[in-house]
Amino acid sequence: MATKLLALACIRKESYGDLSPRPHYPSMPKYPKGVTAQETSLQGSEAKAMFSVMGMTCSACAGSVEKAVKRLPGIKEAVVDVLNNKAQVMFYPSFVNEESIREAIEDAGFQAALIQDETDDKSVQVCRIRINGMTCTSCSSTLENALQAVPGVQKVQVALATEEAQIHHDPKIITYNQLMEQIEETGFGAVLVSTGEDMSKINLRIDGVRTVNSMRMLENSLQALPGVQAVQTSPELKKIAVSYKPDMTGPRNFIKVIDSTGSSRRFKATIYPEGEGAGRESHRKEEIKQYFRSFLWSLIFTTPVFLTSMIFMYIPGIKHGLDTKVVNMLTIGEVIRWVLSTPVQFIIGRRFYTGSYKALRHGSANMDVLIALGTNAAYFYSVYTVIRAASSPDFEGTDFFETSAMLISFILLGKYLEVLAKGKTSEAIAKLMNLAPETAILLSLDEEGNVISEEEIDSRLIQKNDIIKIIPGAKVASDGFVLWGQSHINESMITGEARPVAKRKGDTVIGGTVNENGVLHIKATKVGSESALAQIVRLVESAQMAKAPVQKFADRISKYFVPLVIMLSFSTWLAWFLAGKLHGYPESWIPSSMDSFELALQFGISVMVIACPCALGLATPTAVMVGTGVGASLGVLIKGGQALEGAHKVNCIVFDKTGTLTVGKPVVVNTRLLKNVVLHEFYELVAATEANSEHPLAKAIIEYAKKFREDEENPAWPEARDFVSITGHGVKAIVRNKEVIVGNKSLMLENNIVIPVDAQDMLTETESMAQTGILVSIDGEVTGVLAISDPVKPGAQEVISILKSMNVRSIMVTGDNWGTASSIASQIGIETVVAEAKPEQKAEKVKELQAEGYAVAMVGDGINDSPALVAADVGMAIGAGTDIAIEAADIVLMKSNLEDVITAIHLSRKTFSRIRLNYIWALGYNILGIPIAAGALFPSTGFRLPPWIAGAAMAASSVSVVCCSLLLKNYERPKKLENLEIGGIQIE
């Protein structure tokens, strides 16, 4: 992290001088095209607006926001303050208004709100609410529109697949409780998942509280603690929710205060036994249980109805009993079917009535409307035939009670299977959330750092700067760094890195990973919602909320789908009914148990219930959910459907050099000795001389020299006397009574040291390979030549070759000199190189390629590459490690392996092909199914689709789409990558 910050500081200094630390985009017009500054000034004076911009974490975010705003016409200036989460915009109101600017910032992926009163810089919050009762895209669209119309709501995302709404709102205008009331008024159930306030929040259960005054006393005691932001009490639940700043305090402090409050010390605090993930999981399980229970009850009533109408009619003895008349023409069979189908229609099928009522009340129609209309038509026509039979001595009619009952049963079975399958699409998040260990061993140290005591605590009670002991086989309890010990840690569950990673003093560790062998003592640096694990979960959750552009297609269709189906159903019934009345077809077509009206009614009901808007609505979100989940398990974090859609089109990748194609850290790659010296002793002298230097090349030499020592961790080098550092040339010192000079050619010549021809040739050779040659002189004679370089990453050449085979063009853009850039490019097979490019010039190159018609991905380290990452169609930040909150990137690659670039593109192509397949199936099913249900095959083949089979087909179509998406869980990386040997370059 420190090296990233250092790099950022250097880049700022080089690129922008002392004028401004902000990225500058010279190509962006301040005025609309064709309008001059003079014309603008004539059309009205400029205005200034201040926006609160939530979600920015680094200068890359600021660049993203600034770029998004400056793209608008009529913008004079935009200044983004990333530290205070503010953006100040100077603009011309005749061309653009505050709302357009706010929307532009929102479109860039941040939460923006106009600040009316500048004293309040937190005027926007994001709350997440679980929605119960949504069945198709029509429901989610209705809810989205209803919430968008509420004053104070700035942005709404409703995800059908996750059954959640993410709402950006101004808490001064509308609270989350009012939002939940609004959702319930729209006809859906609402359960709060999180508010914008609980970034650092813990729920505590309090035992021993007998009165309201006791609770108030505890609240006041907690409120007095430094770092506590808010305290909410729920006396009936014996619960206290504390919002706090993790840098200043933590949950153990709260428990200590509660336990010591009051004279009798009767209060006892523990962590409240619930969690966000558990809440979601329990809701999913409850929903599955409800559908299964409904289906079972429906089956109990429907089976006899089915048997009496379809099977027993062909068994002579039973048929005679069922045909026995009760009143006039009313038979026992009809009475049994009526009695048994009524609870199925009105009690078990009640959910369809309530769903359709809520939808119709808000002027929309959903799947429930189709089911309610279809089953009602069958049921009430059957009731009509029963009443006619009971009141008439010569009426002969057929009832369709089995149609309505079996229809409801099959639809409930379909919904049960669909909910079961949908639960599996979000398994990735559940697995991530379960990675955190339940307990941790907390160490107490004395002033000298010796362990005084150990205590096992709940891992949720870990606070910043705690010292935690990690035993072999245990999970790392929180993000932090190693204070003592050596071990190997399996990080595959977080970064996707298959091999265990060696850890020693000073190395960072990630919470949720598994310690394999040695004992480690770590210092916690990021806890709770700040941890890498929590950030990944949030990123995957927000990715699954975000809609892919292709989903707009399904949303557009869903608006007209249900009304169109109702019209088609009525038209089908009318066409067949009129054809029957006007003798448009032979009477032999009519089954013996029906008349022309009943045949027409069967066709109409079949059309009504076979049409399935659900399959269309689930086609994209389920595939995106599984795809992003699979990506997260491989260490490839894809930020939603838009990133997936962009990545599958990529046909040109722009690579940064340092840290992307190369390791990003100088290492000794070659040593050549010119005298008979033992290599171990040679490096003893060189390292002792360089030990006092702060130069990056000196550190690289010392790190390499450590490999020749047994005490590799903290080697004691021989004493160096008379140390002198000559800036830009090298160092010299007396070590073991020998004069050692380490530096470049000019330093040797200054000290009158003759450079042999062999050494000259070696220097020329190293420079031609884009390496730095360093001469070592001992007692006035050149003894060796060291070659130091920032080596190419293992497998880089193979990755570029595989990309070529995938028809993806590779380009290198770097700020380094032409010689080094050309050498690196020739090593790995990149033909097009742009060198000595400043950050804004990288962005310009991306735009040039886009103008040529390429879909461009930019791969960089997320710091100096942020303008290019934002400008590209898809920005990929590589080697993010624990620093995953890189806002400028669309895809975050946790590891530094270039092969993950291929994985990201390949996975997005697979996911998108699955989305296409889902749409082909969902559309094809409706396009083929509706005409067959309407009787298109009946005249030629005599084939007719009974309504209950049509209903079963409708239920099966939704399940099949979800199952098709679930097949993505079997995704495997390209076989070429499996054969790719990534030989690691060790940088200690």
Coordinates of N, CA, C and O in Angstrom, one line a residue, residues 689-825:
T689 N 27.8 -2.6 2.3 CA 28.1 -1.2 1.8 C 26.7 -0.6 1.5 O 26.6 0.6 1.8
E690 N 25.8 -1.3 1.0 CA 24.5 -0.7 0.6 C 23.5 -0.6 1.7 O 22.5 0.1 1.6
A691 N 23.8 -1.2 2.9 CA 22.9 -1.2 4.0 C 22.4 0.1 4.5 O 21.3 0.3 5.0
N692 N 23.3 1.1 4.3 CA 23.0 2.5 4.8 C 22.3 3.4 3.8 O 22.0 4.5 4.0
S693 N 22.1 2.8 2.6 CA 21.5 3.6 1.5 C 19.9 3.4 1.5 O 19.5 2.3 1.7
E694 N 19.2 4.4 1.1 CA 17.8 4.3 1.0 C 17.3 4.1 -0.5 O 16.1 4.1 -0.7
H695 N 18.2 4.0 -1.4 CA 17.9 3.9 -2.8 C 17.2 2.6 -3.1 O 17.5 1.6 -2.6
P696 N 16.1 2.6 -4.0 CA 15.4 1.4 -4.3 C 16.3 0.3 -4.8 O 16.1 -0.9 -4.5
L697 N 17.3 0.6 -5.6 CA 18.2 -0.4 -6.2 C 19.1 -1.0 -5.0 O 19.4 -2.2 -5.1
A698 N 19.4 -0.2 -4.0 CA 20.2 -0.7 -2.9 C 19.3 -1.7 -2.1 O 19.8 -2.8 -1.7
K699 N 18.1 -1.4 -1.9 CA 17.2 -2.3 -1.2 C 17.0 -3.6 -2.0 O 16.9 -4.7 -1.4
A700 N 17.0 -3.5 -3.3 CA 16.9 -4.7 -4.2 C 18.1 -5.6 -4.0 O 18.0 -6.9 -3.9
I701 N 19.3 -5.0 -3.9 CA 20.6 -5.8 -3.7 C 20.6 -6.4 -2.3 O 20.9 -7.6 -2.2
I702 N 20.1 -5.7 -1.3 CA 20.1 -6.3 0.1 C 19.1 -7.4 0.2 O 19.4 -8.5 0.7
E703 N 17.9 -7.3 -0.5 CA 16.9 -8.4 -0.5 C 17.5 -9.6 -1.1 O 17.3 -10.8 -0.7
Y704 N 18.3 -9.4 -2.2 CA 18.8 -10.6 -2.9 C 19.9 -11.2 -2.1 O 20.1 -12.4 -2.0
A705 N 20.7 -10.4 -1.4 CA 21.8 -10.9 -0.6 C 21.3 -11.7 0.6 O 22.0 -12.6 1.0
K706 N 20.1 -11.4 1.1 CA 19.5 -12.2 2.2 C 19.4 -13.6 1.9 O 19.4 -14.5 2.8
K707 N 19.2 -14.0 0.6 CA 19.1 -15.4 0.2 C 20.3 -16.2 0.5 O 20.2 -17.4 0.6
F708 N 21.5 -15.6 0.6 CA 22.7 -16.3 0.9 C 23.0 -16.4 2.4 O 24.0 -16.9 2.8
R709 N 22.0 -15.9 3.2 CA 22.2 -16.0 4.7 C 21.2 -16.9 5.3 O 20.1 -17.1 4.9
E710 N 21.6 -17.6 6.4 CA 20.7 -18.5 7.1 C 19.7 -17.7 7.9 O 18.5 -18.0 8.0
D711 N 20.2 -16.6 8.5 CA 19.3 -15.7 9.3 C 18.6 -14.7 8.4 O 18.8 -13.5 8.4
E712 N 17.8 -15.3 7.4 CA 17.3 -14.5 6.3 C 16.5 -13.3 6.8 O 16.4 -12.3 6.1
E713 N 15.7 -13.5 7.9 CA 14.8 -12.5 8.3 C 15.4 -11.2 8.7 O 15.1 -10.1 8.3
N714 N 16.4 -11.3 9.7 CA 17.0 -10.1 10.2 C 18.6 -10.3 10.2 O 19.2 -10.5 11.2
P715 N 19.2 -10.3 9.0 CA 20.6 -10.6 9.0 C 21.4 -9.4 9.6 O 21.1 -8.2 9.4
A716 N 22.6 -9.7 10.2 CA 23.5 -8.7 10.7 C 24.6 -8.6 9.7 O 25.4 -9.6 9.6
W717 N 24.7 -7.5 9.0 CA 25.8 -7.3 8.0 C 27.1 -6.8 8.7 O 27.0 -6.2 9.7
P718 N 28.2 -7.1 8.1 CA 29.5 -6.6 8.6 C 29.4 -5.1 8.7 O 28.7 -4.4 8.0
E719 N 30.2 -4.5 9.6 CA 30.2 -3.1 9.8 C 30.9 -2.4 8.6 O 31.9 -2.8 8.1
A720 N 30.2 -1.3 8.2 CA 30.7 -0.5 7.1 C 31.2 0.9 7.7 O 30.4 1.6 8.3
R721 N 32.5 1.2 7.5 CA 33.0 2.5 7.9 C 33.2 3.4 6.8 O 33.3 3.0 5.6
D722 N 33.3 4.7 7.1 CA 33.5 5.8 6.1 C 32.5 5.7 5.0 O 32.9 5.8 3.8
F723 N 31.2 5.5 5.3 CA 30.2 5.3 4.3 C 30.0 6.7 3.6 O 29.8 7.7 4.2
V724 N 30.0 6.7 2.2 CA 29.7 7.9 1.5 C 28.7 7.5 0.4 O 28.8 6.5 -0.3
S725 N 27.6 8.3 0.3 CA 26.6 8.1 -0.8 C 26.8 9.3 -1.8 O 26.7 10.4 -1.4
I726 N 27.0 8.9 -3.1 CA 27.2 9.9 -4.1 C 25.9 9.9 -4.9 O 25.6 8.9 -5.7
T727 N 25.1 10.9 -4.8 CA 23.7 10.9 -5.4 C 23.8 10.8 -6.9 O 24.6 11.5 -7.6
G728 N 23.0 9.8 -7.4 CA 23.0 9.6 -8.8 C 24.1 8.7 -9.4 O 24.2 8.4 -10.6
H729 N 25.0 8.3 -8.5 CA 26.2 7.5 -8.9 C 26.3 6.2 -8.2 O 26.5 5.1 -8.8
G730 N 26.2 6.2 -6.8 CA 26.4 5.0 -6.1 C 26.9 5.2 -4.7 O 26.7 6.4 -4.1
V731 N 27.5 4.2 -4.0 CA 28.0 4.3 -2.7 C 29.4 3.7 -2.5 O 29.8 2.9 -3.4
K732 N 30.1 4.1 -1.5 CA 31.3 3.5 -1.2 C 31.5 3.4 0.3 O 31.0 4.3 1.1
A733 N 32.3 2.4 0.8 CA 32.5 2.3 2.3 C 33.7 1.3 2.5 O 34.2 0.7 1.5
I734 N 34.2 1.3 3.7 CA 35.3 0.3 4.1 C 34.6 -0.8 4.8 O 34.0 -0.6 5.9
V735 N 34.7 -2.0 4.3 CA 34.1 -3.2 4.9 C 35.2 -4.3 5.1 O 35.8 -4.7 4.1
R736 N 35.4 -4.8 6.3 CA 36.4 -5.8 6.6 C 37.8 -5.3 6.0 O 38.4 -6.1 5.3
N737 N 38.1 -4.0 6.2 CA 39.3 -3.4 5.7 C 39.5 -3.5 4.2 O 40.6 -3.4 3.7
K738 N 38.4 -3.6 3.5 CA 38.4 -3.6 2.1 C 37.6 -2.4 1.6 O 36.5 -2.2 2.1
E739 N 38.1 -1.7 0.6 CA 37.4 -0.5 0.0 C 36.4 -1.1 -1.0 O 36.8 -1.7 -2.0
V740 N 35.1 -0.9 -0.7 CA 34.1 -1.4 -1.7 C 33.3 -0.2 -2.3 O 32.9 0.7 -1.5
I741 N 33.3 -0.2 -3.6 CA 32.5 0.8 -4.3 C 31.5 0.1 -5.2 O 31.8 -0.8 -5.9
V742 N 30.2 0.6 -5.0 CA 29.1 0.0 -5.8 C 28.4 1.1 -6.5 O 27.9 2.1 -5.8
G743 N 28.4 1.1 -7.8 CA 27.7 2.2 -8.5 C 27.9 2.1 -10.0 O 28.1 1.0 -10.6
N744 N 27.7 3.2 -10.7 CA 27.7 3.1 -12.2 C 29.1 3.4 -12.7 O 30.1 3.6 -12.0
K745 N 29.2 3.4 -14.1 CA 30.5 3.6 -14.7 C 31.2 4.8 -14.4 O 32.4 4.8 -14.1
S746 N 30.5 5.9 -14.3 CA 31.1 7.2 -14.0 C 31.7 7.3 -12.6 O 32.7 7.9 -12.4
L747 N 31.1 6.6 -11.6 CA 31.6 6.5 -10.3 C 33.0 5.8 -10.3 O 33.9 6.2 -9.6
M748 N 33.1 4.7 -11.1 CA 34.3 4.0 -11.2 C 35.4 4.9 -11.8 O 36.6 4.9 -11.3
L749 N 35.1 5.6 -12.9 CA 36.1 6.4 -13.5 C 36.5 7.6 -12.6 O 37.7 7.9 -12.6
E750 N 35.6 8.1 -11.8 CA 35.9 9.2 -10.9 C 37.0 8.7 -9.9 O 37.8 9.5 -9.3
N751 N 36.9 7.4 -9.5 CA 37.8 6.9 -8.5 C 39.0 6.2 -9.2 O 39.7 5.4 -8.5
N752 N 39.2 6.5 -10.5 CA 40.4 6.0 -11.2 C 40.4 4.5 -11.3 O 41.5 3.9 -11.1
I753 N 39.3 3.9 -11.4 CA 39.2 2.4 -11.5 C 39.0 2.0 -12.9 O 38.1 2.5 -13.6
V754 N 39.9 1.2 -13.4 CA 39.8 0.7 -14.8 C 38.7 -0.3 -15.0 O 38.5 -1.2 -14.2
I755 N 37.8 0.0 -16.1 CA 36.7 -0.9 -16.3 C 37.2 -1.9 -17.4 O 37.4 -1.5 -18.6
P756 N 37.3 -3.2 -17.1 CA 37.7 -4.2 -18.1 C 36.7 -4.3 -19.3 O 35.6 -3.9 -19.2
V757 N 37.2 -4.8 -20.4 CA 36.4 -4.9 -21.6 C 35.2 -5.8 -21.3 O 34.1 -5.6 -21.8
D758 N 35.4 -6.9 -20.6 CA 34.3 -7.9 -20.2 C 33.2 -7.1 -19.5 O 32.0 -7.4 -19.8
A759 N 33.6 -6.3 -18.6 CA 32.6 -5.5 -17.8 C 31.8 -4.6 -18.7 O 30.6 -4.4 -18.6
Q760 N 32.6 -3.9 -19.6 CA 31.9 -3.0 -20.6 C 30.9 -3.7 -21.4 O 29.8 -3.3 -21.6
D761 N 31.3 -4.9 -21.9 CA 30.4 -5.7 -22.8 C 29.1 -6.1 -22.0 O 28.0 -6.1 -22.5
M762 N 29.4 -6.5 -20.7 CA 28.2 -6.9 -19.8 C 27.2 -5.7 -19.6 O 26.0 -5.9 -19.6
L763 N 27.8 -4.5 -19.4 CA 26.9 -3.3 -19.2 C 26.1 -3.1 -20.5 O 24.9 -2.8 -20.4
T764 N 26.7 -3.2 -21.6 CA 26.0 -2.9 -22.9 C 24.9 -3.9 -23.1 O 23.8 -3.6 -23.5
E765 N 25.2 -5.2 -22.7 CA 24.2 -6.3 -22.9 C 23.0 -6.0 -21.9 O 21.9 -6.2 -22.4
T766 N 23.3 -5.7 -20.7 CA 22.2 -5.5 -19.7 C 21.3 -4.3 -20.2 O 20.1 -4.4 -20.1
E767 N 22.0 -3.2 -20.7 CA 21.2 -2.0 -21.1 C 20.3 -2.4 -22.3 O 19.2 -1.8 -22.4
S768 N 20.8 -3.2 -23.2 CA 20.0 -3.6 -24.3 C 18.8 -4.4 -23.9 O 17.8 -4.5 -24.7
M769 N 18.8 -5.0 -22.7 CA 17.7 -5.8 -22.2 C 16.8 -5.1 -21.3 O 16.1 -5.6 -20.5
A770 N 17.0 -3.7 -21.3 CA 16.2 -2.8 -20.4 C 16.5 -3.1 -18.9 O 15.6 -3.1 -18.1
Q771 N 17.7 -3.5 -18.6 CA 18.1 -3.7 -17.3 C 19.2 -2.6 -16.8 O 19.8 -2.0 -17.7
T772 N 19.3 -2.4 -15.5 CA 20.3 -1.5 -15.0 C 21.5 -2.2 -14.6 O 21.5 -3.2 -13.8
G773 N 22.7 -1.9 -15.2 CA 23.9 -2.5 -14.8 C 24.7 -1.8 -13.7 O 24.8 -0.6 -13.8
I774 N 25.1 -2.5 -12.7 CA 25.8 -1.9 -11.5 C 27.1 -2.6 -11.4 O 27.2 -3.8 -11.4
L775 N 28.2 -1.8 -11.3 CA 29.6 -2.3 -11.2 C 29.9 -2.4 -9.7 O 29.6 -1.5 -8.9
V776 N 30.7 -3.4 -9.3 CA 31.2 -3.5 -7.9 C 32.7 -3.6 -8.0 O 33.3 -4.5 -8.7
S777 N 33.3 -2.7 -7.3 CA 34.8 -2.7 -7.2 C 35.2 -3.0 -5.8 O 34.7 -2.4 -4.8
I778 N 36.2 -3.9 -5.6 CA 36.8 -4.2 -4.3 C 38.3 -4.0 -4.4 O 39.0 -4.5 -5.2
D779 N 38.7 -3.0 -3.5 CA 40.1 -2.6 -3.4 C 40.6 -2.2 -4.8 O 41.7 -2.6 -5.3
G780 N 39.9 -1.4 -5.5 CA 40.3 -0.7 -6.7 C 40.2 -1.6 -8.0 O 40.6 -1.2 -9.1
E781 N 39.6 -2.8 -7.9 CA 39.4 -3.7 -9.1 C 38.0 -4.0 -9.2 O 37.3 -4.4 -8.3
V782 N 37.5 -3.9 -10.5 CA 36.1 -4.3 -10.8 C 36.0 -5.8 -10.6 O 36.7 -6.6 -11.3
T783 N 35.2 -6.2 -9.6 CA 35.1 -7.6 -9.3 C 33.8 -8.3 -9.8 O 33.8 -9.5 -10.1
G784 N 32.7 -7.5 -10.0 CA 31.5 -8.1 -10.5 C 30.5 -7.1 -11.1 O 30.7 -5.9 -10.9
V785 N 29.6 -7.6 -11.9 CA 28.5 -6.7 -12.5 C 27.2 -7.3 -12.1 O 27.0 -8.5 -12.2
L786 N 26.3 -6.4 -11.5 CA 25.0 -6.9 -11.2 C 24.0 -6.3 -12.2 O 24.1 -5.2 -12.6
A787 N 23.0 -7.1 -12.6 CA 22.0 -6.7 -13.5 C 20.7 -6.6 -12.7 O 20.3 -7.6 -12.1
I788 N 20.1 -5.4 -12.6 CA 18.9 -5.2 -11.9 C 17.8 -4.7 -12.8 O 18.0 -3.8 -13.7
S789 N 16.6 -5.3 -12.7 CA 15.5 -4.8 -13.6 C 14.2 -5.0 -12.9 O 14.1 -5.7 -11.9
D790 N 13.2 -4.4 -13.4 CA 11.8 -4.7 -13.0 C 11.3 -5.8 -14.0 O 11.0 -5.5 -15.1
P791 N 11.4 -7.0 -13.6 CA 11.2 -8.1 -14.5 C 9.8 -8.3 -15.0 O 8.8 -7.9 -14.3
V792 N 9.6 -8.8 -16.2 CA 8.3 -9.1 -16.7 C 7.6 -10.2 -15.9 O 8.3 -11.1 -15.4
K793 N 6.3 -10.0 -15.7 CA 5.6 -11.0 -14.9 C 5.6 -12.4 -15.5 O 5.6 -12.5 -16.7
P794 N 5.7 -13.4 -14.7 CA 5.7 -14.8 -15.2 C 4.4 -15.0 -16.1 O 3.3 -14.6 -15.6
G795 N 4.5 -15.6 -17.2 CA 3.4 -15.9 -18.0 C 2.9 -14.8 -18.9 O 1.9 -14.9 -19.6
A796 N 3.5 -13.6 -18.8 CA 3.0 -12.4 -19.6 C 3.0 -12.7 -21.1 O 2.0 -12.4 -21.8
Q797 N 4.1 -13.3 -21.6 CA 4.2 -13.6 -23.0 C 3.1 -14.6 -23.4 O 2.4 -14.4 -24.5
E798 N 2.8 -15.6 -22.6 CA 1.7 -16.6 -22.9 C 0.4 -15.9 -22.9 O -0.5 -16.2 -23.7
V799 N 0.2 -15.0 -22.0 CA -1.1 -14.3 -21.8 C -1.4 -13.5 -23.1 O -2.5 -13.5 -23.6
I800 N -0.4 -12.7 -23.5 CA -0.5 -11.9 -24.8 C -0.8 -12.8 -26.0 O -1.7 -12.5 -26.8
S801 N -0.2 -14.0 -26.0 CA -0.4 -14.9 -27.1 C -1.8 -15.5 -27.1 O -2.5 -15.6 -28.1
I802 N -2.3 -15.8 -25.9 CA -3.7 -16.4 -25.7 C -4.7 -15.3 -26.2 O -5.7 -15.6 -26.8
L803 N -4.4 -14.0 -25.8 CA -5.3 -12.9 -26.1 C -5.4 -12.8 -27.6 O -6.5 -12.5 -28.2
K804 N -4.3 -12.9 -28.3 CA -4.3 -12.9 -29.8 C -5.2 -14.0 -30.4 O -5.9 -13.7 -31.3
S805 N -5.1 -15.2 -29.8 CA -5.9 -16.3 -30.3 C -7.4 -16.0 -30.0 O -8.3 -16.6 -30.6
M806 N -7.7 -15.1 -29.0 CA -9.1 -14.8 -28.7 C -9.5 -13.6 -29.6 O -10.6 -13.0 -29.3
N807 N -8.7 -13.2 -30.5 CA -8.9 -12.0 -31.4 C -9.0 -10.7 -30.6 O -9.8 -9.8 -30.9
V808 N -8.1 -10.6 -29.6 CA -8.1 -9.4 -28.8 C -6.7 -8.7 -29.0 O -5.7 -9.4 -28.8
R809 N -6.7 -7.5 -29.5 CA -5.4 -6.8 -29.7 C -4.8 -6.3 -28.4 O -5.6 -5.8 -27.6
S810 N -3.5 -6.4 -28.3 CA -2.9 -5.9 -27.0 C -2.0 -4.7 -27.4 O -1.2 -4.7 -28.3
I811 N -2.0 -3.6 -26.5 CA -1.3 -2.4 -26.7 C -0.6 -2.1 -25.4 O -1.3 -2.2 -24.3
M812 N 0.6 -1.6 -25.4 CA 1.2 -1.1 -24.1 C 1.4 0.4 -24.1 O 1.9 1.0 -25.1
V813 N 0.9 1.0 -23.0 CA 1.0 2.5 -22.9 C 1.7 2.7 -21.5 O 1.2 2.2 -20.5
T814 N 2.9 3.4 -21.5 CA 3.6 3.6 -20.3 C 4.3 4.9 -20.2 O 4.5 5.6 -21.3
G815 N 4.6 5.4 -19.0 CA 5.3 6.6 -18.8 C 6.8 6.5 -18.9 O 7.5 7.4 -18.9
D816 N 7.2 5.2 -19.0 CA 8.7 4.9 -19.1 C 9.3 5.3 -20.4 O 8.6 5.6 -21.4
N817 N 10.6 5.3 -20.5 CA 11.3 5.7 -21.8 C 11.1 4.7 -22.9 O 10.7 3.5 -22.6
W818 N 11.4 5.1 -24.1 CA 11.1 4.3 -25.3 C 12.0 3.0 -25.3 O 11.5 1.9 -25.7
G819 N 13.2 3.1 -24.9 CA 14.1 1.9 -24.9 C 13.6 0.8 -24.0 O 13.5 -0.3 -24.5
T820 N 13.3 1.1 -22.8 CA 12.8 0.1 -21.8 C 11.4 -0.4 -22.3 O 11.2 -1.6 -22.3
A821 N 10.6 0.5 -22.8 CA 9.2 0.1 -23.2 C 9.3 -0.9 -24.4 O 8.6 -1.9 -24.4
S822 N 10.2 -0.5 -25.4 CA 10.3 -1.4 -26.6 C 10.9 -2.8 -26.2 O 10.5 -3.8 -26.8
S823 N 11.8 -2.8 -25.3 CA 12.5 -4.0 -24.9 C 11.4 -5.0 -24.2 O 11.4 -6.1 -24.6
I824 N 10.7 -4.4 -23.3 CA 9.6 -5.2 -22.6 C 8.6 -5.7 -23.6 O 8.2 -6.9 -23.6
A825 N 8.2 -4.8 -24.5 CA 7.1 -5.2 -25.5 C 7.6 -6.3 -26.4 O 6.9 -7.2 -26.7

